[in-house]
């Protein structure tokens, strides 16, 4: 192998490593954003569930929040799922 071929090989290797580094960085950024989205969705679900309690029913909350009843119900299911998940964690860890 000549010195010129070694330089080209090294250069290709460096380019590949840089590409992989950028790809991993983007994947990490997306992962972090997904975590933020899930947290925001959970917070929204809790807030909507509270709105339903305050306004008395799904229809009243829907009108007050300018959200469809189906969106309200989706949030209520999410809040219920979150609460069930928290209950399961509490049971496993023995913390209630």
Backbone as a ProteinNet text record, in pm:
[ID]
protein_1_A
[PRIMARY]
XXXXXXXXXXXXXXXXXXXXXXXXXXXXXXXXXXXXXXXXXXXXXXXXXXXXXXXXXXXXXXXXXXXXXXXXXXXXXXXXXXXXXXXXXXXXXXXX
[TERTIARY]
85.3	0	89.5	61.1	140.2	90.3	166.8	128.5	0.1	-15.5	-135.2	-259.3	-252.1	-366.1	-398.3	-299.4	-321.3	-395.5	-358.4	-426.8	-572.9	-599.1	-737.4	-819.2	-760.6	-830.5	-861.2	-764.5	-785.1	-893.2	-888.3	-986.7	-1127.5	-1141	-1271.3	-1318.6	-1226.8	-1259.8	-1304.8	-1235.2	-1273	-1408.8	-1435	-1565.6	-1677.3	-1653.4	-1753.2	-1777.4	-1671	-1685.9	-1762.8	-1736.4	-1807.4	-1955	-1982.3	-2121.6	-2194.2	-2131.3	-2191.8	-2212.2	-2117.5	-2130.1	-2250.4	-2267.9	-2383	-2513.7	-2515.3	-2635.8	-2673.2	-2575.6	-2602.4	-2650.2	-2594.6	-2635.4	-2782	-2821.3	-2959.8	-3054.2	-3016.1	-3099.2	-3116	-3008.9	-3015	-3108.1	-3100.5	-3187.2	-3334.2	-3363.5	-3501.2	-3549.8	-3465	-3502.5	-3539	-3458.1	-3484.8	-3614.8	-3639.2	-3763.3	-3885	-3873.9	-3985.2	-4017.3	-3916.3	-3937.3	-4012.8	-3973.7	-4042.3	-4187.6	-4212.2	-4349.1	-4434.3	-4381	-4457.4	-4488.2	-4391.7	-4414.7	-4522.8	-4515.8	-4616.4	-4754.8	-4761	-4889.9	-4948.2	-4862.9	-4909.9	-4961.1	-4890.1	-4933.6	-5066.1	-5080.7	-5205.8	-5319.9	-5295	-5398.2	-5446	-5353.7	-5390	-5470.3	-5426.1	-5497.6	-5638.7	-5653	-5785.3	-5874.9	-5818.8	-5898.1	-5946.2	-5861.6	-5901.6	-6010.5	-5998.4	-6100.3	-6235.5	-6234.4	-6360.3	-6421.8	-6338.6	-6391.1	-6447.9	-6376	-6417.8	-6544.8	-6549.8	-6665.8	-6781.9	-6759.7	-6868.5	-6886.7	-6849.6	-6862.8	-6777.4	-6767.1	-6682.3	-6731.3	-6861.8	-6917.2	-6888.8	-6910.4	-6884	-6735.4	-6650.7	-6506.1	-6466.4	-6527.3	-6499.6	-6530.3	-6644.1	-6683.5	-6592.3	-6561.8	-6478.4	-6335	-6284.1	-6145.1	-6130.6	-6242.8	-6242.8	-6168.2	-6201.2	-6145.7	-6262.5	-6240.1	-6346.2	-6365.9	-6485.2	-6513.6	-6420.8	-6392.7	-6302.1	-6161.8	-6113.9	-5982.8	-5984.8	-6095.5	-6112.1	-6103.2	-6172.6	-6173.7	-6035.7	-5964.5	-5827.3	-5741	-5754.9	-5677.4	-5716.5	-5844.7	-5890.8	-5835.3	-5831.2	-5772.6	-5624.4	-5555.3	-5412.8	-5391.8	-5473.2	-5460.6	-5488.5	-5588.4	-5622.4	-5506.7	-5448.7	-5334.6	-5215	-5191.1	-5080.6	-5103	-5225.8	-5257.4	-5242	-5285.9	-5272.6	-5125.9	-5046.5	-4903	-4836.9	-4876.8	-4822	-4862.1	-4985.8	-5031.6	-4950.5	-4922.1	-4843.4	-4702.1	-4642.5	-4508.4	-4512.3	-4615.9	-4627.7	-4641.6	-4716.6	-4733.3	-4601.8	-4527.7	-4401.1	-4298.3	-4292.4	-4191.8	-4238.6	-4367.1	-4421.6	-4449.2	-4452.4	-4477.3	-4617.5	-4701.3	-4838.1	-4875.3
-118.1	0	124	215.1	338.1	436.9	538.3	641.5	711.3	729.6	796.5	712	582.8	495.4	495.8	499.7	504.4	632.5	743.4	870.6	865.5	806.2	795.5	707.4	595.3	505.2	575	645	717.8	824.1	891.8	994.9	934.3	820.4	754	712.8	660.2	617.4	737.5	847.8	968	1019.9	1016.5	1061.9	972.8	842.5	749.6	772.5	792.6	818.3	947.3	1049.9	1177.7	1160.8	1086.3	1061.7	986.3	883.6	807.1	893.2	980.9	1070.6	1162.6	1216.7	1304.2	1226.5	1104.9	1022.3	993.5	956.6	928.9	1053.5	1166.8	1292.8	1323.6	1300.5	1325.7	1229	1102.5	1004.4	1045.2	1090.3	1134.9	1254.8	1349.2	1466.9	1426.8	1334.6	1287.6	1215.7	1132.3	1061.6	1160.5	1263.3	1363.9	1438.7	1470	1538.9	1450.8	1322	1230.1	1223.5	1225.3	1224.8	1350.5	1464.9	1590.5	1586.8	1530	1520.6	1433.1	1316.7	1227.7	1296.8	1371.7	1443.3	1549.7	1623.1	1726.9	1665.1	1551.9	1485.2	1439.7	1388.2	1344.4	1463.3	1575.5	1695.9	1746.7	1743.8	1785.5	1694.6	1564.7	1469.1	1496.5	1524.2	1553.7	1683.9	1783.8	1912.1	1897.3	1819.7	1799.8	1722	1621.6	1546.7	1640	1729.8	1828.2	1919.9	1959.7	2045.4	1974.7	1846.7	1771	1769	1752.3	1755.2	1893.4	1997.9	2134.7	2173.7	2138.7	2177.3	2079.6	1966.1	1874.7	1759.4	1776.7	1666.4	1693.8	1592.3	1602.5	1709.8	1717.5	1814.1	1957.7	1988	2123.6	2157.1	2059.7	2081.9	2102.4	2025	2037.8	2178.7	2230.3	2365.4	2470.8	2456.7	2556.5	2556.4	2438.6	2427	2435.4	2442.4	2444.1	2322.2	2207.2	2078.7	1987.4	1897.8	1802.7	1707.9	1652.2	1556.2	1435.9	1396.3	1282.5	1314.8	1436.6	1475.7	1473.3	1518.1	1513.7	1369.1	1281.3	1138.9	1075	1112.7	1061.7	1102.8	1228.3	1277.8	1206.2	1180.9	1109.3	967.1	902	767.1	771.6	872.5	887	909.5	994.8	1021.8	895.6	820.6	695.5	595.9	586.2	496.7	538.1	670.1	720.5	684.1	702.5	671.7	522.3	439.6	294.3	254.8	317.9	290.4	330.5	443.8	489.6	395.2	345.6	249	120.5	75.2	-47	-29.3	86	114.3	116.7	179.5	186.4	47.1	-39.9	-175.2	-252.3	-237.5	-310	-259.9	-129.2	-73.3	-71.9	-98	-97.4	40.9	141.3	279.6	319.4	346.1	391	501.5
0	0	0	-87.2	-93.5	9.5	32.6	129.7	85.7	-45.7	-97.5	-69.4	-88.1	-58.9	89.4	174.6	319	356.3	292.7	319.8	277	161	113.5	206.6	250.2	340.9	471.7	524.2	648.4	630.3	519.1	491.9	483.6	416.8	409.1	547.4	624.7	760.4	844	831.7	906.4	862.4	732.7	682.4	735.8	735.3	786.4	935.4	1010.8	1154.3	1179.5	1100.6	1116.1	1081.2	974.7	937	1047.8	1102.4	1210.8	1334.3	1363.4	1478.7	1460.7	1341.1	1313.4	1322.8	1271.1	1278.5	1423.6	1503.6	1644.5	1716.9	1680.6	1741.8	1709.5	1585.5	1544.2	1615.4	1625.1	1694.9	1840.9	1903.1	2042.5	2057	1965	1968.2	1954.9	1864.3	1845.9	1971.7	2029.9	2153.8	2264.5	2280.4	2383.6	2354.4	2228.5	2191.3	2217.7	2188.7	2214.4	2363.5	2446.2	2591.5	2633.1	2577	2609	2563.6	2446	2393.6	2484.7	2524.5	2613.6	2745.4	2797.6	2923.6	2905.1	2795.2	2768.3	2748.5	2678.8	2659.6	2792.8	2880.3	3012	3093.1	3087	3158.2	3102.1	2970.5	2907.1	2951.4	2954.8	2994.7	3136.4	3226.2	3365.7	3372	3296.4	3296.3	3239.9	3134.7	3075.9	3172.8	3238.4	3337.5	3448.2	3491.2	3593.2	3538.4	3412.9	3350.6	3346.8	3315.9	3313.4	3452.8	3554.3	3692.3	3726.2	3688.8	3721.8	3645.2	3516.2	3435	3447.3	3510	3539.6	3443.5	3318.2	3222.4	3098.6	3014.4	2895	2798.7	2779.1	2683.5	2726.8	2853.6	2903.6	2894.1	2928.7	2918.2	2772.4	2684.1	2541.1	2491.9	2530.4	2488.3	2549.2	2677.6	2745.8	2693.7	2658.9	2614.5	2463.5	2395	2248.6	2193.2	2250.9	2207.1	2173.5	2080.3	2049.1	2166.9	2175.1	2281.3	2266	2142.1	2119.6	2172.3	2152.7	2206.1	2358.7	2415.5	2561.5	2609.2	2540.1	2579.5	2564.6	2458.1	2441.4	2559.4	2599.3	2713.7	2842	2859	2978	2981.8	2864.1	2858.7	2892.8	2840.2	2870.3	3019.7	3078.6	3222.3	3302	3258.9	3326.5	3313.7	3194.4	3172.4	3257.2	3264.5	3347.4	3493.6	3540.9	3680.2	3706.8	3612.2	3627.7	3630.3	3545.2	3544	3673.6	3728	3856	3967.7	3962.9	4063.5	4055.6	3933.5	3916.1	3970.5	3945.7	3997	4149.3	4206.3	4351.6	4411.8	4346.2	4397.1	4392.8	4284.4	4268.8	4369.4	4388.6	4480.9	4623.5	4645.5	4780.3	4834.6	4745.6	4788	4747.4	4842.4	4817	4908.7
[MASK]
++++++++++++++++++++++++++++++++++++++++++++++++++++++++++++++++++++++++++++++++++++++++++++++++

